[in-house]
């Protein structure tokens, strides 16, 4: 597999090596040793989540407060989606930067999202199913919900939507990044470095 850092530091795009044969194909979607060697992040899943979505569904932006924090390995196991990662770590040199990756079941591409980053996606086909491998179990009250359609972020949802976006009431009414920062809800860059250290940056 090939692993590359995205425009958002500590978020990585993972491109597996597909082994095709007349029956279909096989690939490794995750290896602890390769991810740690390439990114410096030690990632051991503690919970696995799936969601199925209709076309034009936007889920996110979501994160988890620090502590406990939560890293995710995200892949699409059915359909196609546009995955979005945003740096919302207060004090980060790339605060507000986002990166997008098209994930689909055929290619096996995945995205690793470190603690402190916000994540969301839009389903590009009906019955799109996304898989999340999570580094921590769900803890009620620690979820960070941010407004995906926040105009200050300028995320490119409109380029991918073929109709009105479908959002949950919770996501539609979520706070903007500016509101979350004013309320002290966002993680700090320093908190993230304390949580996973400077190992998250590959040596030059």
mmCIF file of N, CA and C in Angstrom, residues 36-113:
data_model
loop_
_atom_site.group_PDB
_atom_site.id
_atom_site.type_symbol
_atom_site.label_atom_id
_atom_site.label_comp_id
_atom_site.label_asym_id
_atom_site.label_seq_id
_atom_site.Cartn_x
_atom_site.Cartn_y
_atom_site.Cartn_z
ATOM 1 N N UNK A 36 2.070 2.933 11.169
ATOM 2 C CA UNK A 36 2.958 3.524 12.169
ATOM 3 C C UNK A 36 4.289 3.930 11.551
ATOM 4 N N UNK A 37 4.856 3.078 10.703
ATOM 5 C CA UNK A 37 6.145 3.385 10.085
ATOM 6 C C UNK A 37 6.064 4.607 9.177
ATOM 7 N N UNK A 38 4.957 4.747 8.441
ATOM 8 C CA UNK A 38 4.828 5.833 7.470
ATOM 9 C C UNK A 38 4.381 7.151 8.099
ATOM 10 N N UNK A 39 3.594 7.081 9.191
ATOM 11 C CA UNK A 39 2.985 8.300 9.739
ATOM 12 C C UNK A 39 3.458 8.645 11.150
ATOM 13 N N UNK A 40 3.983 7.660 11.877
ATOM 14 C CA UNK A 40 4.344 7.881 13.267
ATOM 15 C C UNK A 40 3.182 7.717 14.224
ATOM 16 N N UNK A 41 1.994 7.459 13.708
ATOM 17 C CA UNK A 41 0.812 7.283 14.557
ATOM 18 C C UNK A 41 0.611 5.802 14.878
ATOM 19 N N UNK A 42 0.504 5.481 16.168
ATOM 20 C CA UNK A 42 0.161 4.123 16.591
ATOM 21 C C UNK A 42 -1.359 4.040 16.654
ATOM 22 N N UNK A 43 -1.936 3.201 15.825
ATOM 23 C CA UNK A 43 -3.393 3.154 15.709
ATOM 24 C C UNK A 43 -3.880 1.734 15.923
ATOM 25 N N UNK A 44 -4.542 1.501 17.067
ATOM 26 C CA UNK A 44 -5.148 0.209 17.370
ATOM 27 C C UNK A 44 -6.653 0.409 17.512
ATOM 28 N N UNK A 45 -7.451 -0.102 16.596
ATOM 29 C CA UNK A 45 -8.902 0.095 16.660
ATOM 30 C C UNK A 45 -9.517 -0.500 17.922
ATOM 31 N N UNK A 46 -10.462 0.264 18.513
ATOM 32 C CA UNK A 46 -11.197 -0.174 19.695
ATOM 33 C C UNK A 46 -12.696 -0.273 19.420
ATOM 34 N N UNK A 47 -13.134 0.270 18.284
ATOM 35 C CA UNK A 47 -14.550 0.215 17.928
ATOM 36 C C UNK A 47 -14.648 0.324 16.414
ATOM 37 N N UNK A 48 -15.645 -0.345 15.831
ATOM 38 C CA UNK A 48 -15.888 -0.283 14.382
ATOM 39 C C UNK A 48 -17.323 0.156 14.164
ATOM 40 N N UNK A 49 -17.516 1.192 13.341
ATOM 41 C CA UNK A 49 -18.847 1.725 13.030
ATOM 42 C C UNK A 49 -19.093 1.686 11.529
ATOM 43 N N UNK A 50 -20.361 1.540 11.150
ATOM 44 C CA UNK A 50 -20.780 1.640 9.760
ATOM 45 C C UNK A 50 -21.992 2.556 9.680
ATOM 46 N N UNK A 51 -22.113 3.281 8.573
ATOM 47 C CA UNK A 51 -23.371 3.980 8.304
ATOM 48 C C UNK A 51 -23.682 3.850 6.826
ATOM 49 N N UNK A 52 -24.967 3.716 6.520
ATOM 50 C CA UNK A 52 -25.433 3.669 5.133
ATOM 51 C C UNK A 52 -26.196 4.964 4.859
ATOM 52 N N UNK A 53 -25.981 5.551 3.687
ATOM 53 C CA UNK A 53 -26.539 6.869 3.389
ATOM 54 C C UNK A 53 -27.110 6.936 1.985
ATOM 55 N N UNK A 54 -28.193 7.687 1.848
ATOM 56 C CA UNK A 54 -28.753 7.991 0.534
ATOM 57 C C UNK A 54 -27.874 9.024 -0.166
ATOM 58 N N UNK A 55 -27.975 9.079 -1.467
ATOM 59 C CA UNK A 55 -27.226 10.075 -2.242
ATOM 60 C C UNK A 55 -27.551 11.484 -1.749
ATOM 61 N N UNK A 56 -26.527 12.340 -1.705
ATOM 62 C CA UNK A 56 -26.600 13.737 -1.258
ATOM 63 C C UNK A 56 -26.679 13.887 0.263
ATOM 64 N N UNK A 57 -26.534 12.782 1.002
ATOM 65 C CA UNK A 57 -26.460 12.878 2.459
ATOM 66 C C UNK A 57 -25.095 13.416 2.866
ATOM 67 N N UNK A 58 -25.096 14.447 3.709
ATOM 68 C CA UNK A 58 -23.858 14.955 4.308
ATOM 69 C C UNK A 58 -23.873 14.542 5.773
ATOM 70 N N UNK A 59 -22.826 13.868 6.194
ATOM 71 C CA UNK A 59 -22.656 13.516 7.611
ATOM 72 C C UNK A 59 -21.400 14.219 8.115
ATOM 73 N N UNK A 60 -21.556 14.976 9.170
ATOM 74 C CA UNK A 60 -20.420 15.726 9.713
ATOM 75 C C UNK A 60 -20.706 17.210 9.611
ATOM 76 N N UNK A 61 -19.726 17.959 10.052
ATOM 77 C CA UNK A 61 -18.377 17.587 10.458
ATOM 78 C C UNK A 61 -18.375 17.119 11.908
ATOM 79 N N UNK A 62 -17.640 16.034 12.174
ATOM 80 C CA UNK A 62 -17.619 15.458 13.499
ATOM 81 C C UNK A 62 -16.183 15.286 13.989
ATOM 82 N N UNK A 63 -16.030 15.341 15.288
ATOM 83 C CA UNK A 63 -14.774 15.037 15.949
ATOM 84 C C UNK A 63 -15.082 14.576 17.356
ATOM 85 N N UNK A 64 -14.047 14.363 18.150
ATOM 86 C CA UNK A 64 -14.202 13.949 19.541
ATOM 87 C C UNK A 64 -13.311 14.830 20.398
ATOM 88 N N UNK A 65 -13.875 15.342 21.495
ATOM 89 C CA UNK A 65 -13.128 16.223 22.394
ATOM 90 C C UNK A 65 -11.892 15.510 22.943
ATOM 91 N N UNK A 66 -10.891 16.320 23.268
ATOM 92 C CA UNK A 66 -9.664 15.793 23.879
ATOM 93 C C UNK A 66 -9.580 16.297 25.307
ATOM 94 N N UNK A 67 -9.488 15.387 26.324
ATOM 95 C CA UNK A 67 -9.605 13.941 26.182
ATOM 96 C C UNK A 67 -11.065 13.510 25.928
ATOM 97 N N UNK A 68 -11.310 12.314 25.407
ATOM 98 C CA UNK A 68 -10.366 11.227 25.157
ATOM 99 C C UNK A 68 -9.705 11.290 23.781
ATOM 100 N N UNK A 69 -10.304 12.034 22.833
ATOM 101 C CA UNK A 69 -9.788 12.038 21.468
ATOM 102 C C UNK A 69 -10.135 10.745 20.754
ATOM 103 N N UNK A 70 -10.139 10.811 19.431
ATOM 104 C CA UNK A 70 -10.414 9.604 18.647
ATOM 105 C C UNK A 70 -9.819 9.744 17.255
ATOM 106 N N UNK A 71 -8.954 8.804 16.894
ATOM 107 C CA UNK A 71 -8.447 8.711 15.524
ATOM 108 C C UNK A 71 -9.341 7.738 14.763
ATOM 109 N N UNK A 72 -9.415 7.907 13.437
ATOM 110 C CA UNK A 72 -10.289 7.067 12.618
ATOM 111 C C UNK A 72 -9.565 6.631 11.352
ATOM 112 N N UNK A 73 -9.855 5.420 10.929
ATOM 113 C CA UNK A 73 -9.483 4.961 9.598
ATOM 114 C C UNK A 73 -10.793 4.769 8.852
ATOM 115 N N UNK A 74 -10.998 5.559 7.805
ATOM 116 C CA UNK A 74 -12.281 5.644 7.114
ATOM 117 C C UNK A 74 -12.163 5.013 5.730
ATOM 118 N N UNK A 75 -13.109 4.141 5.387
ATOM 119 C CA UNK A 75 -13.135 3.567 4.046
ATOM 120 C C UNK A 75 -14.585 3.389 3.605
ATOM 121 N N UNK A 76 -14.767 3.256 2.317
ATOM 122 C CA UNK A 76 -16.092 3.067 1.722
ATOM 123 C C UNK A 76 -16.207 1.608 1.310
ATOM 124 N N UNK A 77 -17.186 0.918 1.859
ATOM 125 C CA UNK A 77 -17.337 -0.508 1.560
ATOM 126 C C UNK A 77 -18.458 -0.779 0.556
ATOM 127 N N UNK A 78 -19.226 0.262 0.208
ATOM 128 C CA UNK A 78 -20.261 0.131 -0.819
ATOM 129 C C UNK A 78 -20.585 1.527 -1.336
ATOM 130 N N UNK A 79 -20.642 1.688 -2.656
ATOM 131 C CA UNK A 79 -20.970 2.988 -3.231
ATOM 132 C C UNK A 79 -19.756 3.884 -3.377
ATOM 133 N N UNK A 80 -20.021 5.206 -3.379
ATOM 134 C CA UNK A 80 -18.969 6.205 -3.580
ATOM 135 C C UNK A 80 -19.282 7.398 -2.685
ATOM 136 N N UNK A 81 -18.231 7.991 -2.103
ATOM 137 C CA UNK A 81 -18.425 9.178 -1.271
ATOM 138 C C UNK A 81 -17.251 10.132 -1.430
ATOM 139 N N UNK A 82 -17.499 11.392 -1.097
ATOM 140 C CA UNK A 82 -16.434 12.384 -1.011
ATOM 141 C C UNK A 82 -16.135 12.586 0.465
ATOM 142 N N UNK A 83 -14.921 12.234 0.862
ATOM 143 C CA UNK A 83 -14.482 12.335 2.250
ATOM 144 C C UNK A 83 -13.786 13.680 2.463
ATOM 145 N N UNK A 84 -14.079 14.337 3.583
ATOM 146 C CA UNK A 84 -13.521 15.666 3.863
ATOM 147 C C UNK A 84 -12.931 15.679 5.276
ATOM 148 N N UNK A 85 -11.696 16.150 5.373
ATOM 149 C CA UNK A 85 -11.020 16.321 6.660
ATOM 150 C C UNK A 85 -10.662 17.795 6.809
ATOM 151 N N UNK A 86 -10.920 18.358 8.003
ATOM 152 C CA UNK A 86 -10.646 19.777 8.251
ATOM 153 C C UNK A 86 -9.797 19.897 9.516
ATOM 154 N N UNK A 87 -8.773 20.747 9.452
ATOM 155 C CA UNK A 87 -7.945 21.023 10.628
ATOM 156 C C UNK A 87 -8.648 22.069 11.478
ATOM 157 N N UNK A 88 -9.150 21.650 12.646
ATOM 158 C CA UNK A 88 -9.823 22.579 13.566
ATOM 159 C C UNK A 88 -9.053 22.688 14.884
ATOM 160 N N UNK A 89 -7.759 22.370 14.844
ATOM 161 C CA UNK A 89 -6.928 22.436 16.043
ATOM 162 C C UNK A 89 -6.473 23.884 16.237
ATOM 163 N N UNK A 90 -6.957 24.500 17.299
ATOM 164 C CA UNK A 90 -6.625 25.902 17.575
ATOM 165 C C UNK A 90 -5.115 26.020 17.776
ATOM 166 N N UNK A 91 -4.503 26.941 17.038
ATOM 167 C CA UNK A 91 -3.061 27.131 17.113
ATOM 168 C C UNK A 91 -2.289 26.363 16.068
ATOM 169 N N UNK A 92 -2.967 25.522 15.292
ATOM 170 C CA UNK A 92 -2.291 24.779 14.232
ATOM 171 C C UNK A 92 -1.900 25.717 13.099
ATOM 172 N N UNK A 93 -0.723 25.531 12.523
ATOM 173 C CA UNK A 93 -0.325 26.360 11.370
ATOM 174 C C UNK A 93 -1.260 26.204 10.174
ATOM 175 N N UNK A 94 -2.031 25.112 10.134
ATOM 176 C CA UNK A 94 -2.931 24.877 9.001
ATOM 177 C C UNK A 94 -4.398 24.918 9.442
ATOM 178 N N UNK A 95 -4.698 25.646 10.508
ATOM 179 C CA UNK A 95 -6.070 25.753 10.997
ATOM 180 C C UNK A 95 -7.003 26.203 9.862
ATOM 181 N N UNK A 96 -8.112 25.492 9.688
ATOM 182 C CA UNK A 96 -9.079 25.821 8.640
ATOM 183 C C UNK A 96 -8.806 25.165 7.307
ATOM 184 N N UNK A 97 -7.635 24.542 7.146
ATOM 185 C CA UNK A 97 -7.310 23.854 5.897
ATOM 186 C C UNK A 97 -8.126 22.567 5.790
ATOM 187 N N UNK A 98 -8.581 22.247 4.565
ATOM 188 C CA UNK A 98 -9.314 21.001 4.374
ATOM 189 C C UNK A 98 -8.702 20.201 3.238
ATOM 190 N N UNK A 99 -9.045 18.930 3.195
ATOM 191 C CA UNK A 99 -8.601 18.060 2.113
ATOM 192 C C UNK A 99 -9.728 17.090 1.785
ATOM 193 N N UNK A 100 -9.881 16.775 0.506
ATOM 194 C CA UNK A 100 -10.966 15.902 0.042
ATOM 195 C C UNK A 100 -10.392 14.685 -0.684
ATOM 196 N N UNK A 101 -11.042 13.546 -0.498
ATOM 197 C CA UNK A 101 -10.654 12.309 -1.177
ATOM 198 C C UNK A 101 -11.920 11.569 -1.594
ATOM 199 N N UNK A 102 -11.981 11.138 -2.835
ATOM 200 C CA UNK A 102 -13.079 10.283 -3.273
ATOM 201 C C UNK A 102 -12.760 8.856 -2.831
ATOM 202 N N UNK A 103 -13.669 8.277 -2.047
ATOM 203 C CA UNK A 103 -13.525 6.896 -1.596
ATOM 204 C C UNK A 103 -14.605 6.044 -2.252
ATOM 205 N N UNK A 104 -14.225 4.864 -2.689
ATOM 206 C CA UNK A 104 -15.190 3.943 -3.287
ATOM 207 C C UNK A 104 -14.769 2.521 -2.978
ATOM 208 N N UNK A 105 -15.722 1.625 -3.038
ATOM 209 C CA UNK A 105 -15.450 0.239 -2.674
ATOM 210 C C UNK A 105 -14.468 -0.423 -3.635
ATOM 211 N N UNK A 106 -14.500 -0.067 -4.892
ATOM 212 C CA UNK A 106 -13.658 -0.739 -5.883
ATOM 213 C C UNK A 106 -12.178 -0.441 -5.678
ATOM 214 N N UNK A 107 -11.828 0.825 -5.426
ATOM 215 C CA UNK A 107 -10.411 1.194 -5.305
ATOM 216 C C UNK A 107 -9.816 0.809 -3.961
ATOM 217 N N UNK A 108 -10.651 0.756 -2.914
ATOM 218 C CA UNK A 108 -10.150 0.448 -1.581
ATOM 219 C C UNK A 108 -9.415 1.583 -0.904
ATOM 220 N N UNK A 109 -9.414 2.785 -1.507
ATOM 221 C CA UNK A 109 -8.754 3.923 -0.855
ATOM 222 C C UNK A 109 -9.355 4.171 0.519
ATOM 223 N N UNK A 110 -8.524 4.655 1.434
ATOM 224 C CA UNK A 110 -8.973 4.954 2.788
ATOM 225 C C UNK A 110 -8.287 6.236 3.248
ATOM 226 N N UNK A 111 -8.792 6.814 4.342
ATOM 227 C CA UNK A 111 -8.207 8.018 4.921
ATOM 228 C C UNK A 111 -8.019 7.780 6.415
ATOM 229 N N UNK A 112 -6.820 8.088 6.904
ATOM 230 C CA UNK A 112 -6.551 8.061 8.335
ATOM 231 C C UNK A 112 -6.681 9.477 8.865
ATOM 232 N N UNK A 113 -7.497 9.654 9.905
ATOM 233 C CA UNK A 113 -7.784 10.966 10.492
ATOM 234 C C UNK A 113 -7.310 10.938 11.937
#
